[in-house]
Amino acid sequence: MLVMALAAAPVEGQQAPARTPVPAMERLVDSLLALMTLEERLGQLTQLSGQPSDSGPRVRAEDEARIRAGRVGSFLGIYGAAYTRRLQRIAVQGSRLKIPLLFAYDVIHGFRTIFPVPLAEAASWDPAAVERSARVASVEATGHGLHWTFAPMVDIARDPRWGRIVEGAGEDPYLGAALAAARVRGFQGTDLAAPNTMLATAKHFAAYGAAEGGRDYNTVDLSPQTLHGIYMRPFQAAAAAGVGSVMASFNEVNGVPMHANADLINGVLRGRWGWDGVVVSDWNGIQELMPHGVAASRAEAGALGLHAGVDVDMVSEIYGKDVSAAVRSGQVTQHELNEAVRRVLQAKYRVGLFQDPYRYSDVEREREVTLTADHRAAARDVARRSIVLLKNQGKVLPLSKSSKTIAVIGTLAADAGSALGSWSADGRKEEAVSVLDGIRRALPSAQVLYARGAEVEGTDTSGFAEAVRVARRADAVILVLGERREMSGEANNRASIELPGMQEELAKRVQAAGRPVVVALMNGRPLAIPWLDQHIPAILETWYLGTEMGYAVADVIFGDYNPGGKLPVTFPRATGQIPLYYNHKNTGRPSGEKGNTSKYLDVPWTPLYPFGHGLSYTTFTYSTPQLSRRSMRATDTLVIQMVVTNTGQRAGDEVVQLYLRDDVASVTRPVKELRGFRRVTLRPREHVTVTFTLRADDLAFYDRRMNRVVEPGGFTVFVGGGSSEVKEARFEVTTGAQLGDARPR
Ligand code: BGC
C-alpha cells in the first residue's frame, strides 16, 4: 500500500521569500546609478521589439545605434545564439556604461519542442509534469540567447468566450496557484544565473480574465473579495515561488487601468506581499492609458506608469521619449525613476549578465539543446497526461490495434499547425505530428482512410459524402472536431462556444453511418457540445498538445496509455449559461429544476461536464474520508485520509480531489472550493491512502472589512474524482482567527 502525504499548495497569506541581500549586486547597481545620465536611465526602462526577417527576428537598423547610445535596456522577440551575441557585444563594448541587454520572448508552452497549451497542461493536474515542461522550454530558449520569458500566464478564467482562457490554468485559484508555482520553478530553476534558467513573468496582473462579456481587454469590475480571494491567488503563489517579473494587464480594475494602478502594483504586489522583482508593461500598455481615458498625453501616461510601479515600457517608447521633462520638473521623482532602473539592473544581475553577458549566447549549446529526442519524449509524456476522457459509453475506447480499417475524419486531424496551439515560439509545424499522422504511425498494417469532411468554419458541405463513404468502410471512426488554433488566444473571443461551422452536421452524418465513433476534440476553450454528448459514445478532450500531439492521441485511442486528465474548467451546455464555474455561491434559492429556483427554462442549470471531471479505462472507488479530529481551533491542523482503490482491470491514474465548504459564515462562501489534489497511479486492485492536511490558510476568507479570517462554525469536506462525484465528512472550528495579509490598500 502506498501512502501519499500532501502539503498544501501555496496559498494566500504567504509572503514572497525574503531574498538574502547581495551586497555585490547592490554595490554594482548603486555605482551604475550614480554614473547614469537621465537618458541612460530611461533607456534601461525601454524595451523594443524585434522584426521578422528571412534570417529570423532582427532589430531595426536604427536600434543598433540606440544600443550604442544606452537608450535601450531589453528586446522582445529577438533570439538566436549568434545574433544575440552580436547585439550583446554592441551593448557591452560599444556603449558608455557597458550594461548588457536582456532578451525576452513569449516562451509559453515550449520553445522549439512545443508542449501542450497551458489549459491542457492544467488538465494533467500534475505540477511535476508542468514543471518539467517549463524546464525543457527554458533549456531550449536559453540555448537561443533568451534570458526572460513572458510566462506563466496565471489569469483565472471563468468565461470560456474569452480567447485567452487557453493560456492559463482554467477557473480555479488553488489549481492555478499550484501550477503557477510549478511553472516558475521550471523556468527559473534553483539558480537564475545558470545558463539554462530564465526569468519568468507572472501575467497579466491583475484580473485580466474577468473581462466583461468575455471580450479581451474589456472592463473588469469586481468585488474586493473576489479580486483578492480568487484572481490574485495565483499571482501570490508565483510571488511566493520567487518569480522574477510580473506583467501588468491591459484591463482596468474597478475604474483604474492596471498600468496606472499604484494601489495594486506598488501597494499590494510590492508593499503587502513584499515582492521585489521587475514589473513590465504589456505591449504598448503605457500608451493605452490614453484611450482608457486617464491620461491626456504620452507624457502623462508615462508619469502614471512610473508612479504605479511599471518599470519596463514594452514598445510604446514613452519612457524613452516622453517622460524626461516630467522627471526634470519633479512630477516623476528621481526616487521613483531610480527604483525602476534599480529593479531592471537587479534582474540583469540575477540572471548573471554582469558576470558574463554572453553566457546564454552559445552556438554549440544552441545546437545541442534543440528538439532533442529527450525533449520530444517529455512533450509526448506531458501531452498524454493532459488528455481528458469525457465520455466512454459501452467502453468503445480504447480501440483495438488489430482493427483493419480506421476512418479519420475532420480538417483538424491533418492540421499540424493547430496541434502546436496558441503560442509556438520557434516551433515548426513541419516538426509537429498531426492526429492523422500519429494514428497512421500507430497502425502500420491497418488501412487508415482520411476524409476532410468539413472545414472548421463556413457552410461548405461538399466533403460530407466522402466522409460518410470512408466511415462506412471502417471498423471504427475517429472524428476530429473543434477549433483552429487561431480561434482562441489573444483577442480571439467567441460570442458562441458551440461547435463552429458545419462540424455538428458532419458528426450527425458520420454517426448515421452506423460505425462506432470516437470524437477527439481540438480546442482552446470549453465547448458546448450537448448533441455530441448525447449521441457519440466516446469523447476525448485532446486540446492542442504540441509537437507530439498525434502520437499522444494515438497512445490514448489505442490503449497504450490510460487517460487520467481532469477538466480544469467547467464545460457548459450552452453559451448562455456563462459564467458557470464550480465554486459558485448557493444563493437564497439554490438551483434546482423546478419552481422559483436559480435556473433556466430552456437548459438545465448544471454543466455538461463539471470541473474536475475525467474518466479512465479503469475504475476507482473512494472510502469515506477519515478526519483526524471533529473539531479544531484555527491554529490546529486537520488531517484527512481516504483510501482510493483501482477496481478495474487496467493500471491507471486518478486525480484525487479535496474540496471544502464553510457552511455558515459572515459573508456568503462558495458551495465548495478545491483545497487539495493528488494524481496517483494504481495497478489493478491496488489501493492507496491519500493524506491531505488542512490549515488555517485553507479555511480563511476575506470578510466584509477585507480581513482574512477563519470563523468558528461547521465545515464540510468533500473528496472524490471530480467536483460533483464526492464523499463528505464534517468538522467544526471552535476558535476562529484573523490571519496576516490583511486589507488591500
Ligand atoms: C500579450 C502578452 C505578451 C506580449 C508580448 C501582448 O499582446 O498580451 O501576453 O507577453 O504581447 O508578446
CSV table of N, CA, C and O in Angstrom, one decimal, residues 504-557:
chain,number,residue,atom,x,y,z
A,504,GLU,N,-21.0,20.0,-36.5
A,504,GLU,CA,-22.0,19.2,-35.8
A,504,GLU,C,-22.8,18.4,-36.9
A,504,GLU,O,-23.2,17.2,-36.7
A,505,GLU,N,-23.1,19.1,-38.0
A,505,GLU,CA,-23.9,18.4,-39.1
A,505,GLU,C,-23.0,17.2,-39.6
A,505,GLU,O,-23.6,16.1,-39.8
A,506,LEU,N,-21.8,17.5,-39.7
A,506,LEU,CA,-20.9,16.4,-40.2
A,506,LEU,C,-20.9,15.2,-39.2
A,506,LEU,O,-21.1,14.0,-39.6
A,507,ALA,N,-20.9,15.5,-37.9
A,507,ALA,CA,-21.0,14.5,-36.9
A,507,ALA,C,-22.3,13.7,-37.0
A,507,ALA,O,-22.3,12.4,-36.9
A,508,LYS,N,-23.3,14.4,-37.3
A,508,LYS,CA,-24.6,13.7,-37.4
A,508,LYS,C,-24.6,12.7,-38.6
A,508,LYS,O,-25.1,11.6,-38.5
A,509,ARG,N,-24.0,13.2,-39.7
A,509,ARG,CA,-24.0,12.3,-40.9
A,509,ARG,C,-23.1,11.1,-40.7
A,509,ARG,O,-23.4,10.0,-41.1
A,510,VAL,N,-21.9,11.4,-40.0
A,510,VAL,CA,-21.0,10.3,-39.8
A,510,VAL,C,-21.6,9.3,-38.8
A,510,VAL,O,-21.5,8.0,-39.0
A,511,GLN,N,-22.2,9.8,-37.8
A,511,GLN,CA,-22.8,8.9,-36.8
A,511,GLN,C,-23.9,8.0,-37.4
A,511,GLN,O,-24.0,6.8,-37.1
A,512,ALA,N,-24.6,8.6,-38.4
A,512,ALA,CA,-25.7,7.8,-39.0
A,512,ALA,C,-25.1,6.7,-39.9
A,512,ALA,O,-25.9,5.8,-40.3
A,513,ALA,N,-23.8,6.7,-40.2
A,513,ALA,CA,-23.2,5.6,-41.0
A,513,ALA,C,-23.2,4.3,-40.2
A,513,ALA,O,-22.9,3.2,-40.7
A,514,GLY,N,-23.4,4.4,-38.9
A,514,GLY,CA,-23.6,3.2,-38.1
A,514,GLY,C,-22.3,2.5,-37.5
A,514,GLY,O,-22.4,1.4,-37.0
A,515,ARG,N,-21.2,3.1,-37.7
A,515,ARG,CA,-20.0,2.5,-37.1
A,515,ARG,C,-19.7,3.2,-35.7
A,515,ARG,O,-20.1,4.3,-35.5
A,516,PRO,N,-18.9,2.5,-34.9
A,516,PRO,CA,-18.5,3.1,-33.6
A,516,PRO,C,-17.7,4.4,-33.9
A,516,PRO,O,-16.8,4.4,-34.7
A,517,VAL,N,-18.1,5.5,-33.2
A,517,VAL,CA,-17.5,6.8,-33.5
A,517,VAL,C,-16.8,7.3,-32.2
A,517,VAL,O,-17.4,7.3,-31.1
A,518,VAL,N,-15.6,7.7,-32.3
A,518,VAL,CA,-14.9,8.4,-31.3
A,518,VAL,C,-14.7,9.8,-31.7
A,518,VAL,O,-14.1,10.0,-32.8
A,519,VAL,N,-15.0,10.8,-30.9
A,519,VAL,CA,-14.7,12.2,-31.2
A,519,VAL,C,-13.5,12.6,-30.4
A,519,VAL,O,-13.4,12.3,-29.2
A,520,ALA,N,-12.5,13.2,-31.1
A,520,ALA,CA,-11.4,13.8,-30.4
A,520,ALA,C,-11.5,15.3,-30.6
A,520,ALA,O,-11.6,15.8,-31.8
A,521,LEU,N,-11.7,16.0,-29.6
A,521,LEU,CA,-11.8,17.5,-29.7
A,521,LEU,C,-10.5,18.2,-29.7
A,521,LEU,O,-9.6,17.9,-28.8
A,522,MET,N,-10.3,19.1,-30.6
A,522,MET,CA,-9.1,20.0,-30.5
A,522,MET,C,-9.7,21.4,-30.4
A,522,MET,O,-10.4,21.9,-31.2
A,523,ASN,N,-9.3,22.0,-29.2
A,523,ASN,CA,-9.9,23.3,-28.9
A,523,ASN,C,-9.1,24.0,-27.8
A,523,ASN,O,-8.5,23.3,-27.0
A,524,GLY,N,-9.2,25.3,-27.8
A,524,GLY,CA,-8.5,26.1,-26.7
A,524,GLY,C,-9.4,26.6,-25.7
A,524,GLY,O,-9.0,27.5,-24.9
A,525,ARG,N,-10.6,26.1,-25.6
A,525,ARG,CA,-11.6,26.6,-24.6
A,525,ARG,C,-12.6,25.5,-24.4
A,525,ARG,O,-12.7,24.6,-25.2
A,526,PRO,N,-13.4,25.6,-23.3
A,526,PRO,CA,-14.5,24.6,-23.2
A,526,PRO,C,-15.5,24.9,-24.4
A,526,PRO,O,-15.7,26.0,-24.8
A,527,LEU,N,-16.1,23.8,-24.9
A,527,LEU,CA,-17.1,23.9,-26.0
A,527,LEU,C,-18.4,23.4,-25.4
A,527,LEU,O,-18.4,22.5,-24.6
A,528,ALA,N,-19.5,24.0,-25.9
A,528,ALA,CA,-20.8,23.5,-25.5
A,528,ALA,C,-21.2,22.5,-26.6
A,528,ALA,O,-21.5,22.8,-27.7
A,529,ILE,N,-21.2,21.2,-26.2
A,529,ILE,CA,-21.4,20.1,-27.2
A,529,ILE,C,-22.5,19.2,-26.8
A,529,ILE,O,-22.3,17.9,-26.8
A,530,PRO,N,-23.7,19.6,-26.5
A,530,PRO,CA,-24.7,18.7,-25.9
A,530,PRO,C,-25.1,17.6,-26.9
A,530,PRO,O,-25.3,16.5,-26.5
A,531,TRP,N,-25.1,17.9,-28.2
A,531,TRP,CA,-25.5,16.9,-29.2
A,531,TRP,C,-24.5,15.8,-29.2
A,531,TRP,O,-24.8,14.6,-29.2
A,532,LEU,N,-23.2,16.1,-29.3
A,532,LEU,CA,-22.2,15.1,-29.2
A,532,LEU,C,-22.3,14.2,-28.0
A,532,LEU,O,-22.2,13.0,-28.0
A,533,ASP,N,-22.5,14.9,-26.9
A,533,ASP,CA,-22.6,14.2,-25.6
A,533,ASP,C,-23.8,13.2,-25.6
A,533,ASP,O,-23.7,12.1,-25.1
A,534,GLN,N,-24.8,13.6,-26.3
A,534,GLN,CA,-26.0,12.7,-26.3
A,534,GLN,C,-25.8,11.5,-27.3
A,534,GLN,O,-26.3,10.4,-27.0
A,535,HIS,N,-25.1,11.7,-28.4
A,535,HIS,CA,-25.2,10.7,-29.5
A,535,HIS,C,-23.9,10.0,-29.8
A,535,HIS,O,-23.9,9.0,-30.4
A,536,ILE,N,-22.8,10.6,-29.3
A,536,ILE,CA,-21.5,10.0,-29.7
A,536,ILE,C,-21.0,9.2,-28.5
A,536,ILE,O,-20.9,9.8,-27.4
A,537,PRO,N,-20.7,7.9,-28.6
A,537,PRO,CA,-20.4,7.1,-27.4
A,537,PRO,C,-19.1,7.5,-26.7
A,537,PRO,O,-19.0,7.4,-25.5
A,538,ALA,N,-18.1,7.9,-27.5
A,538,ALA,CA,-16.8,8.2,-26.8
A,538,ALA,C,-16.2,9.5,-27.2
A,538,ALA,O,-16.2,9.9,-28.4
A,539,ILE,N,-15.9,10.4,-26.2
A,539,ILE,CA,-15.4,11.7,-26.5
A,539,ILE,C,-14.1,12.0,-25.7
A,539,ILE,O,-14.1,11.8,-24.5
A,540,LEU,N,-13.1,12.4,-26.4
A,540,LEU,CA,-11.8,12.7,-25.8
A,540,LEU,C,-11.5,14.2,-25.9
A,540,LEU,O,-11.7,14.8,-27.0
A,541,GLU,N,-11.1,14.9,-24.9
A,541,GLU,CA,-10.7,16.3,-25.0
A,541,GLU,C,-9.2,16.2,-25.2
A,541,GLU,O,-8.5,15.8,-24.2
A,542,THR,N,-8.7,16.6,-26.4
A,542,THR,CA,-7.3,16.5,-26.7
A,542,THR,C,-6.7,17.9,-26.9
A,542,THR,O,-5.5,18.0,-27.2
A,543,TRP,N,-7.4,18.9,-26.7
A,543,TRP,CA,-6.9,20.3,-26.8
A,543,TRP,C,-5.9,20.5,-27.9
A,543,TRP,O,-6.1,19.9,-29.0
A,544,TYR,N,-4.9,21.3,-27.7
A,544,TYR,CA,-3.7,21.4,-28.6
A,544,TYR,C,-2.5,20.9,-27.8
A,544,TYR,O,-2.1,21.5,-26.9
A,545,LEU,N,-2.0,19.8,-28.3
A,545,LEU,CA,-1.0,19.1,-27.4
A,545,LEU,C,0.5,19.3,-27.8
A,545,LEU,O,1.3,18.7,-27.3
A,546,GLY,N,0.7,20.1,-28.9
A,546,GLY,CA,2.1,20.4,-29.2
A,546,GLY,C,2.7,19.5,-30.3
A,546,GLY,O,2.0,18.7,-31.0
A,547,THR,N,4.0,19.5,-30.3
A,547,THR,CA,4.8,18.8,-31.3
A,547,THR,C,4.4,17.3,-31.4
A,547,THR,O,4.4,16.7,-32.5
A,548,GLU,N,4.2,16.7,-30.3
A,548,GLU,CA,4.0,15.2,-30.3
A,548,GLU,C,2.5,14.9,-30.2
A,548,GLU,O,2.1,13.8,-29.9
A,549,MET,N,1.6,15.8,-30.6
A,549,MET,CA,0.2,15.6,-30.4
A,549,MET,C,-0.3,14.3,-31.0
A,549,MET,O,-1.0,13.5,-30.3
A,550,GLY,N,0.0,14.0,-32.2
A,550,GLY,CA,-0.6,12.8,-32.9
A,550,GLY,C,-0.2,11.5,-32.2
A,550,GLY,O,-1.0,10.6,-32.0
A,551,TYR,N,1.1,11.5,-31.7
A,551,TYR,CA,1.5,10.2,-31.0
A,551,TYR,C,0.7,10.1,-29.7
A,551,TYR,O,0.3,9.0,-29.4
A,552,ALA,N,0.6,11.2,-29.0
A,552,ALA,CA,-0.1,11.1,-27.7
A,552,ALA,C,-1.6,10.7,-27.9
A,552,ALA,O,-2.1,9.9,-27.1
A,553,VAL,N,-2.2,11.3,-28.9
A,553,VAL,CA,-3.6,11.0,-29.1
A,553,VAL,C,-3.8,9.5,-29.5
A,553,VAL,O,-4.7,8.8,-29.0
A,554,ALA,N,-2.9,9.0,-30.3
A,554,ALA,CA,-2.9,7.6,-30.7
A,554,ALA,C,-2.7,6.7,-29.5
A,554,ALA,O,-3.3,5.6,-29.4
A,555,ASP,N,-1.7,7.1,-28.7
A,555,ASP,CA,-1.4,6.3,-27.5
A,555,ASP,C,-2.7,6.1,-26.7
A,555,ASP,O,-2.9,5.0,-26.2
A,556,VAL,N,-3.5,7.1,-26.6
A,556,VAL,CA,-4.7,7.0,-25.7
A,556,VAL,C,-5.8,6.2,-26.5
A,556,VAL,O,-6.4,5.3,-25.9
A,557,ILE,N,-6.0,6.5,-27.8
A,557,ILE,CA,-7.1,5.9,-28.5
A,557,ILE,C,-6.9,4.4,-28.6
A,557,ILE,O,-7.8,3.6,-28.5
